[in-house]
Short mmCIF file of C-alpha atoms in Angstrom, two decimals:
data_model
loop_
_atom_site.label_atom_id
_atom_site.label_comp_id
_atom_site.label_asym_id
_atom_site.label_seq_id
_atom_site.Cartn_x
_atom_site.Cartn_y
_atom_site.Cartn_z
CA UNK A 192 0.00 0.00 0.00
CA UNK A 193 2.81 2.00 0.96
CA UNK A 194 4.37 1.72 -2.64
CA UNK A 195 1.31 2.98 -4.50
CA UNK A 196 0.57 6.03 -2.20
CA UNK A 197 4.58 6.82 -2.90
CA UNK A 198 4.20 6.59 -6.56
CA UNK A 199 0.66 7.41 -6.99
CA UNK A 200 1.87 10.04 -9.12
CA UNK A 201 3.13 8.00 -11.60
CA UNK A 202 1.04 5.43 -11.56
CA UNK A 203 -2.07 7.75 -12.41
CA UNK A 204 0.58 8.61 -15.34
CA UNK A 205 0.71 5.45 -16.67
CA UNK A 206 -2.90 4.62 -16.19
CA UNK A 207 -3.71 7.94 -18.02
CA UNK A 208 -1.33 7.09 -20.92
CA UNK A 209 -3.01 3.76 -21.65
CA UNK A 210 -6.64 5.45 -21.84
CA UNK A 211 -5.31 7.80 -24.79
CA UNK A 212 -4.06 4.88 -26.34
CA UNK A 213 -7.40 2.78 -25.81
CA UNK A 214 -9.15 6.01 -26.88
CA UNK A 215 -6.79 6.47 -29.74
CA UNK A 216 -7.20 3.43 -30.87
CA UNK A 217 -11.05 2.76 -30.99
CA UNK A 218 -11.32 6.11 -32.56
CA UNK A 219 -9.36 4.43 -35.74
CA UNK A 220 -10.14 1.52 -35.37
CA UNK A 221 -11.45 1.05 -38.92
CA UNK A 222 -7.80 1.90 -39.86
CA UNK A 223 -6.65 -0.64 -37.72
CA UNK A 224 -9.17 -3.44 -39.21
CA UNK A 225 -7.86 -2.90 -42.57
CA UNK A 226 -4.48 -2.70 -41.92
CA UNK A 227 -2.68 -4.38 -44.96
CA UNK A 228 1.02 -6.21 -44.42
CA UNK A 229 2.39 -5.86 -47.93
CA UNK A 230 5.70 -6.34 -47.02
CA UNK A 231 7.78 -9.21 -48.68
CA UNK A 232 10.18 -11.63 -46.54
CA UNK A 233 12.67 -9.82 -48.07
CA UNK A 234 11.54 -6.13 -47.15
CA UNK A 235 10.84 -7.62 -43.88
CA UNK A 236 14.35 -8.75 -43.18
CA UNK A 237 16.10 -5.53 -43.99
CA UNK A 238 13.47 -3.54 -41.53
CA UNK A 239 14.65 -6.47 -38.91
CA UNK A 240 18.47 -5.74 -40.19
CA UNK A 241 18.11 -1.71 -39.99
CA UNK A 242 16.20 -1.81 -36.52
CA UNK A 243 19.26 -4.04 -35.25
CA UNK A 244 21.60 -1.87 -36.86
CA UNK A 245 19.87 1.47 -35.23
CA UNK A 246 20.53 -0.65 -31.71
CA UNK A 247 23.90 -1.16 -32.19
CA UNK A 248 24.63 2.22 -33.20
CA UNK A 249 22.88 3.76 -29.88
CA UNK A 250 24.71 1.19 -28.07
CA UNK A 251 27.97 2.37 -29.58
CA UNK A 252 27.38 6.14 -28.57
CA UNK A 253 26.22 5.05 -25.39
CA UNK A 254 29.52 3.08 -24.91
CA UNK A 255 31.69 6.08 -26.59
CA UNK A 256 30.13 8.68 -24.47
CA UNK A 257 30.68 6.43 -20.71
CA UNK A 258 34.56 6.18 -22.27
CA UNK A 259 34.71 9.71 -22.73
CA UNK A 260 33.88 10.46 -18.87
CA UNK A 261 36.07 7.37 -18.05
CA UNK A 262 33.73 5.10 -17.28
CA UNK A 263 33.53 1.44 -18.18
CA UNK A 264 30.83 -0.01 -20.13
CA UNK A 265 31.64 -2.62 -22.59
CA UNK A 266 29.66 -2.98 -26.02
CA UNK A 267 27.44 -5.78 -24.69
CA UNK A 268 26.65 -4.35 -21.63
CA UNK A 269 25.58 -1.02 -23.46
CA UNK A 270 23.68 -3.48 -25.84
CA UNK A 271 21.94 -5.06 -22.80
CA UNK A 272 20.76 -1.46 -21.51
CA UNK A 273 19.34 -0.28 -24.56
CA UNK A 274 17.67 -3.35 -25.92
CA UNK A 275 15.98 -3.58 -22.63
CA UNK A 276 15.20 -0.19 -22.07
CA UNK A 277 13.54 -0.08 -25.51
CA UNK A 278 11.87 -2.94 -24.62
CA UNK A 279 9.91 -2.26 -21.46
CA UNK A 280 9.20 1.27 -23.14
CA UNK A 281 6.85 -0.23 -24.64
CA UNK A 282 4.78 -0.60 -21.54
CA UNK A 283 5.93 2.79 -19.94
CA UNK A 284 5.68 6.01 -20.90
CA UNK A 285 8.30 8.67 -21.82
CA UNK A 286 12.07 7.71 -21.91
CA UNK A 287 12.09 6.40 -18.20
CA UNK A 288 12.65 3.09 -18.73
CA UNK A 289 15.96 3.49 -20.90
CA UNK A 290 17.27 5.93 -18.88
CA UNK A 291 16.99 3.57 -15.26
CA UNK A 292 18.90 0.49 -17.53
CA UNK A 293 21.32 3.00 -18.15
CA UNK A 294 22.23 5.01 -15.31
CA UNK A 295 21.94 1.35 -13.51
CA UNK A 296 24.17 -0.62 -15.55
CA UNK A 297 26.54 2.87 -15.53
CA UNK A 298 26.70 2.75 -11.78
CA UNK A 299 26.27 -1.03 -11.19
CA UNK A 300 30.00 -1.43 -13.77
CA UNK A 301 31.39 1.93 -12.03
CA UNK A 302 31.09 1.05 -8.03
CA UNK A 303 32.00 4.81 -6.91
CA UNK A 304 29.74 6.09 -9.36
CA UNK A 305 26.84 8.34 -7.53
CA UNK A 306 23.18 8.91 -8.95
CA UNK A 307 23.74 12.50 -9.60
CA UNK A 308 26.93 11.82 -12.17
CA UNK A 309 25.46 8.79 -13.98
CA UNK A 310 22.34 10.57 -14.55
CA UNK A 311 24.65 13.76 -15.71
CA UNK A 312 26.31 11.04 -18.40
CA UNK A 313 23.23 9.66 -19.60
CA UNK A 314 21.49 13.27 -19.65
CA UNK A 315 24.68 14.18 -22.06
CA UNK A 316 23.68 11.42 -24.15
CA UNK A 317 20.10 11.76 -24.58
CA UNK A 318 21.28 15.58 -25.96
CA UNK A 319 23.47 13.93 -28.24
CA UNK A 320 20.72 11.55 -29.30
CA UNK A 321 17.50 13.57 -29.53
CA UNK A 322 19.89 16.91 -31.41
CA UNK A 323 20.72 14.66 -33.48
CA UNK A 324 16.93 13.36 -34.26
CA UNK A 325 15.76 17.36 -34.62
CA UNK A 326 19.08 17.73 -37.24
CA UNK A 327 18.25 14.64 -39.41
CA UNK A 328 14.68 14.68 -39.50
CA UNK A 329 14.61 19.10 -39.86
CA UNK A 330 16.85 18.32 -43.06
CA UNK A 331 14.60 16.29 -45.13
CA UNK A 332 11.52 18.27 -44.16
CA UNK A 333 13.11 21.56 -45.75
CA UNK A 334 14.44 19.39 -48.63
CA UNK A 335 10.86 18.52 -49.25
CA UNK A 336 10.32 22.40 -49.50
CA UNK A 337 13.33 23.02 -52.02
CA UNK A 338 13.13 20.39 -53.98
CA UNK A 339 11.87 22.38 -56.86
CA UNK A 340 14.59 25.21 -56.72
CA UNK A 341 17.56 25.35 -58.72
CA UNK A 342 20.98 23.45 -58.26
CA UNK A 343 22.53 26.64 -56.51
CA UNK A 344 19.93 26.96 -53.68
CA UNK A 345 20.06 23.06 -52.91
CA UNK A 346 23.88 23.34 -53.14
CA UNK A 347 23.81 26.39 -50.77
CA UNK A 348 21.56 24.67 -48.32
CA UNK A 349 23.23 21.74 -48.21
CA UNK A 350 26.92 23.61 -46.90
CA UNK A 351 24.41 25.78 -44.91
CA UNK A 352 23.63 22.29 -43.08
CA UNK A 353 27.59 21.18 -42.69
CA UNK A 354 28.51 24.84 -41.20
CA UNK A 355 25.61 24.56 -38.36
CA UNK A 356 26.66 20.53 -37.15
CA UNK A 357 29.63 21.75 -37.14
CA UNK A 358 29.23 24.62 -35.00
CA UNK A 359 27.02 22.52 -32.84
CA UNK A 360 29.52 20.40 -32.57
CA UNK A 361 32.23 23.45 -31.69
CA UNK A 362 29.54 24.72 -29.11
CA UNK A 363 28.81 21.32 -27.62
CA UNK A 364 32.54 20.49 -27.01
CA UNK A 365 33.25 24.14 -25.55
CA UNK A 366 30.25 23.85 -23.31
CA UNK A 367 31.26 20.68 -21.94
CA UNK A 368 35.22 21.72 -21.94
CA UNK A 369 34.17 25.11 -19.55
CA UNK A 370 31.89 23.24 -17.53
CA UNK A 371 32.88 23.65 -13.70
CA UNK A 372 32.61 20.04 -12.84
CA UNK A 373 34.52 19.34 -16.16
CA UNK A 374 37.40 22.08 -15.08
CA UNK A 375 37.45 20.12 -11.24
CA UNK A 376 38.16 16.69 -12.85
CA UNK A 377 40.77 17.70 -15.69
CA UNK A 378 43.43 15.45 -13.76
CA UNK A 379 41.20 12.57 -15.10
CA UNK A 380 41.84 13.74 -18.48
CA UNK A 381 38.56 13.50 -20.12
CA UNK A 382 38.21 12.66 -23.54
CA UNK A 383 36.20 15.63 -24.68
CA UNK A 384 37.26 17.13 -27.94
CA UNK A 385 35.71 18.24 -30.95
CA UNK A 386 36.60 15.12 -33.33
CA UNK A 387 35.18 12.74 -30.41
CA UNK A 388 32.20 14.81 -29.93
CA UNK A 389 31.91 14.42 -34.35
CA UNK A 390 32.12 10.58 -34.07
CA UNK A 391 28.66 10.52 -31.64
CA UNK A 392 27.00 12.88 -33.26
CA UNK A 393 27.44 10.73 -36.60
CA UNK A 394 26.40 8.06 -34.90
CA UNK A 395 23.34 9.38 -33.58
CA UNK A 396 22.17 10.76 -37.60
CA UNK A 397 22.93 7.48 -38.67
CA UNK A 398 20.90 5.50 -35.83
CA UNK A 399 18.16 7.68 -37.11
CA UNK A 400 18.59 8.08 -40.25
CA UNK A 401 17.81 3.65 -40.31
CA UNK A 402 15.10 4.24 -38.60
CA UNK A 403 13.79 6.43 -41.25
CA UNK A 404 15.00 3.71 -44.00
CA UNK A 405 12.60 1.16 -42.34
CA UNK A 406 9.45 3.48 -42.05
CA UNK A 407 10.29 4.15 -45.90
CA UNK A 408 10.20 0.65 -46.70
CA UNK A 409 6.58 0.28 -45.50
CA UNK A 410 5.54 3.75 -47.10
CA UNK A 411 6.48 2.85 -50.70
CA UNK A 412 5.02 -0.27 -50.34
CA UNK A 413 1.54 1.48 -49.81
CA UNK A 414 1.87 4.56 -52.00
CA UNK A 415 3.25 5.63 -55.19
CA UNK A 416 4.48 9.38 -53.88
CA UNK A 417 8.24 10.54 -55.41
CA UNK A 418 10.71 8.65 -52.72
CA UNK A 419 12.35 11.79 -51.39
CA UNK A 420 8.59 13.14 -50.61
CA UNK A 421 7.99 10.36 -48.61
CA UNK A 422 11.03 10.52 -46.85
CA UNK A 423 10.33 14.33 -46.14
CA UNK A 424 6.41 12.83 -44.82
CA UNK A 425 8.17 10.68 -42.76
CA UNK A 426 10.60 12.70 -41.07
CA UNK A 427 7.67 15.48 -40.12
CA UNK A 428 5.80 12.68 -38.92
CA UNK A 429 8.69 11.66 -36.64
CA UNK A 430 8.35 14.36 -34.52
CA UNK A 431 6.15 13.08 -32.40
CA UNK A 432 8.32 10.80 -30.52
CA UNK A 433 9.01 13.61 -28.78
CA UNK A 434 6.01 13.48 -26.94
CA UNK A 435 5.78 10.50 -25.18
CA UNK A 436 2.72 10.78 -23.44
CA UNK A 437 1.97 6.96 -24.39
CA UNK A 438 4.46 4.04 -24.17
CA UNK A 439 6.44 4.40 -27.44
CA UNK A 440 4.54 6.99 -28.44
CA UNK A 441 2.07 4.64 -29.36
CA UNK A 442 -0.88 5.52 -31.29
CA UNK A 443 0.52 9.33 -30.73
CA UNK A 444 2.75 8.36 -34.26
CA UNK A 445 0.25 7.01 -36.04
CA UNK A 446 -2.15 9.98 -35.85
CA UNK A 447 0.61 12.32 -36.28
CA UNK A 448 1.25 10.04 -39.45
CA UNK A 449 -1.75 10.06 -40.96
CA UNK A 450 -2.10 14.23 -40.48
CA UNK A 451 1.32 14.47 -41.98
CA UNK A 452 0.49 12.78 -45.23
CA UNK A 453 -2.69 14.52 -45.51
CA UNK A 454 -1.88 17.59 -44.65
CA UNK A 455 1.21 17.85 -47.48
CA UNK A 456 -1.02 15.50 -49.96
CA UNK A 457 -3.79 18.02 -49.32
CA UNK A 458 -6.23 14.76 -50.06
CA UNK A 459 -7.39 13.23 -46.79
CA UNK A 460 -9.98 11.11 -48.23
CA UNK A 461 -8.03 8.58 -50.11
CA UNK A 462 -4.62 8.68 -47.84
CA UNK A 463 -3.78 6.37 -45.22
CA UNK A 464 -0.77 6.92 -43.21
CA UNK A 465 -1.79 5.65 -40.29
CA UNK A 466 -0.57 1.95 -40.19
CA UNK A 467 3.05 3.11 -41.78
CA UNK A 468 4.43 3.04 -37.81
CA UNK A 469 2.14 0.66 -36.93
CA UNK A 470 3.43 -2.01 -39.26
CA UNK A 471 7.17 -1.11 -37.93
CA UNK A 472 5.64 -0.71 -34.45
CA UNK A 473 4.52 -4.68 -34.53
CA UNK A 474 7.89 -6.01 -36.25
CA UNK A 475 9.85 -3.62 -33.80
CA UNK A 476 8.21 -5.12 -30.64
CA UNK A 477 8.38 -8.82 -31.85
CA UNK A 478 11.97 -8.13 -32.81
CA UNK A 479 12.91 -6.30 -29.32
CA UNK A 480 11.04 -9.17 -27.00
CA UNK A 481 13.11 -11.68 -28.92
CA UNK A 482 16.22 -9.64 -28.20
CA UNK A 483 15.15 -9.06 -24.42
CA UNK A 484 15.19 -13.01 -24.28
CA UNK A 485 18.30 -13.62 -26.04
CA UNK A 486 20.49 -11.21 -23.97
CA UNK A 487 18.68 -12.59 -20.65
CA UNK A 488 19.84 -15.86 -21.37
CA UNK A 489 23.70 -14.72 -22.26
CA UNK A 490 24.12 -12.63 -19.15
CA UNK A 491 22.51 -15.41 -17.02
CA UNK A 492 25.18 -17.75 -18.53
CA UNK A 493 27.68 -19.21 -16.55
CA UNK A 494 29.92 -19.14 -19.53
CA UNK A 495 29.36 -14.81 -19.78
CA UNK A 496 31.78 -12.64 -17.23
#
């Protein structure tokens, strides 16, 4: 009893968040009922392939970014924490759930590691991870916008794009370099420079940017729209993972997929966008609960240390 008076708070959360999505859902539900899996084997194995890929690459940054503040995470272990984060996101709410496997497995690793730090480290990364998801997804949403001006002005936006990562970059690295808690710790010799800073940073686009590549699979399996309009439809649509309000966002990014494509197809009555994440949504859960399972059973083995 004690427990839910504690966290009654976030348990009314959580109960909340599953009525939008019950409410969300049996308002389109006749979306739902004709949902169409035109996928091939083959289609479906590269959105398997791209969704593992996008894992490894967070786990990578994840790894990169505990080495940079000298901590030790190994790849596996940073594999572990995401995969299962991911995973019970899908019941929770928000980014809660991958942010406890991480700032636990960051402090279980690192025994003199306090709350306050490993939350600092994983706040770091989730900047790295979500600027990167406003950069990559802002890009092909103005490309769908100048896609019909001249070579110069694509040209021009293009190294217009280059100059600002790169300042971002610059600004993230001097930020973190002037910091006072940085400036205290200098005898631990951080590795915080600007080409290290560059290396997560690509890896966060590129995490993204295979999400994107599996949501585009589905798409152009359903419509017949120019492939770099899509992609554009896509990446507008994506923004509404940032509000989590639902576990995964679910149902939250398939109405904000189905406005999308309307709304820049100006023809609501014959589009539907709405099972595009859904689709990727069912073959991303599958795909993470038979991960969860897998790396229970290797770090439960008497053979892993």
């Amino acid at each position: 009893m004690n427990f839910f008076i504690k966290h009654k708070k976030n348990i009314i959360f959580i109960l909340t968040s599953y009525f939008v999505v019950y409410f969300i859902y049996r308002f389109n539900f006749d979306l739902i009922k004709n949902l169409k899996f035109n996928l091939t084997i083959f289609e479906i194995i590269l959105i398997v392939l791209f969704k593992i890929l996008s894992l490894i690459l967070i786990s990578f940054r994840w790894s990169l970014v505990s080495s940079f503040f000298n901590f030790n995470l190994n790849f596996l272990n940073c594999f572990k924490q995401i995969t299962f984060g991911q995973f019970f996101s899908i019941f929770i709410p928000s980014s809660i759930a991958i942010d406890y496997f991480k700032i636990k497995g960051l402090m279980k690793l690192n025994l003199k590691t306090d709350l306050p730090v490993a939350a600092g480290v994983d706040f770091f990364d989730r900047i790295i991870g979500v600027s990167s998801f406003v950069i990559l997804n802002s890009f092909f949403v103005i490309i769908f916008f100048i896609n019909n001006f001249s070579v110069f002005y694509i040209m021009l936006f293009f190294f217009l794009t280059l100059i600002s990562i790169s300042f971002f970059i610059f600004f993230i690295t001097k930020l973190l370099n002037s910091s006072k808690k940085i400036a205290l710790n200098k005898k631990n010799k951080l590795k915080i420079n600007y080409k290290n800073i560059s290396i997560i940073i690509f890896l966060g686009l590129t995490s993204h940017f295979m999400d994107l590549m599996s949501l585009l699979f589905v798409s152009n399996s359903i419509f017949d729209f120019p492939i770099i309009n899509q992609l554009s439809m896509i990446s507008a649509s994506q923004f509404s993972l940032l509000f989590s309000i639902t576990p995964s966002s679910i149902g939250i990014s398939e109405n904000f997929f189905q406005l999308i494509f309307n709304f820049f197809q100006n023809n609501s009555s014959s589009i539907n966008a709405f099972n595009i994440p859904l689709v990727i949504r069912i073959v991303n859960y599958i795909l993470l609960s038979i991960l969860t399972i897998i790396m229970l059973f290797i770090f439960k083995s008497k053979y892993y240390k």
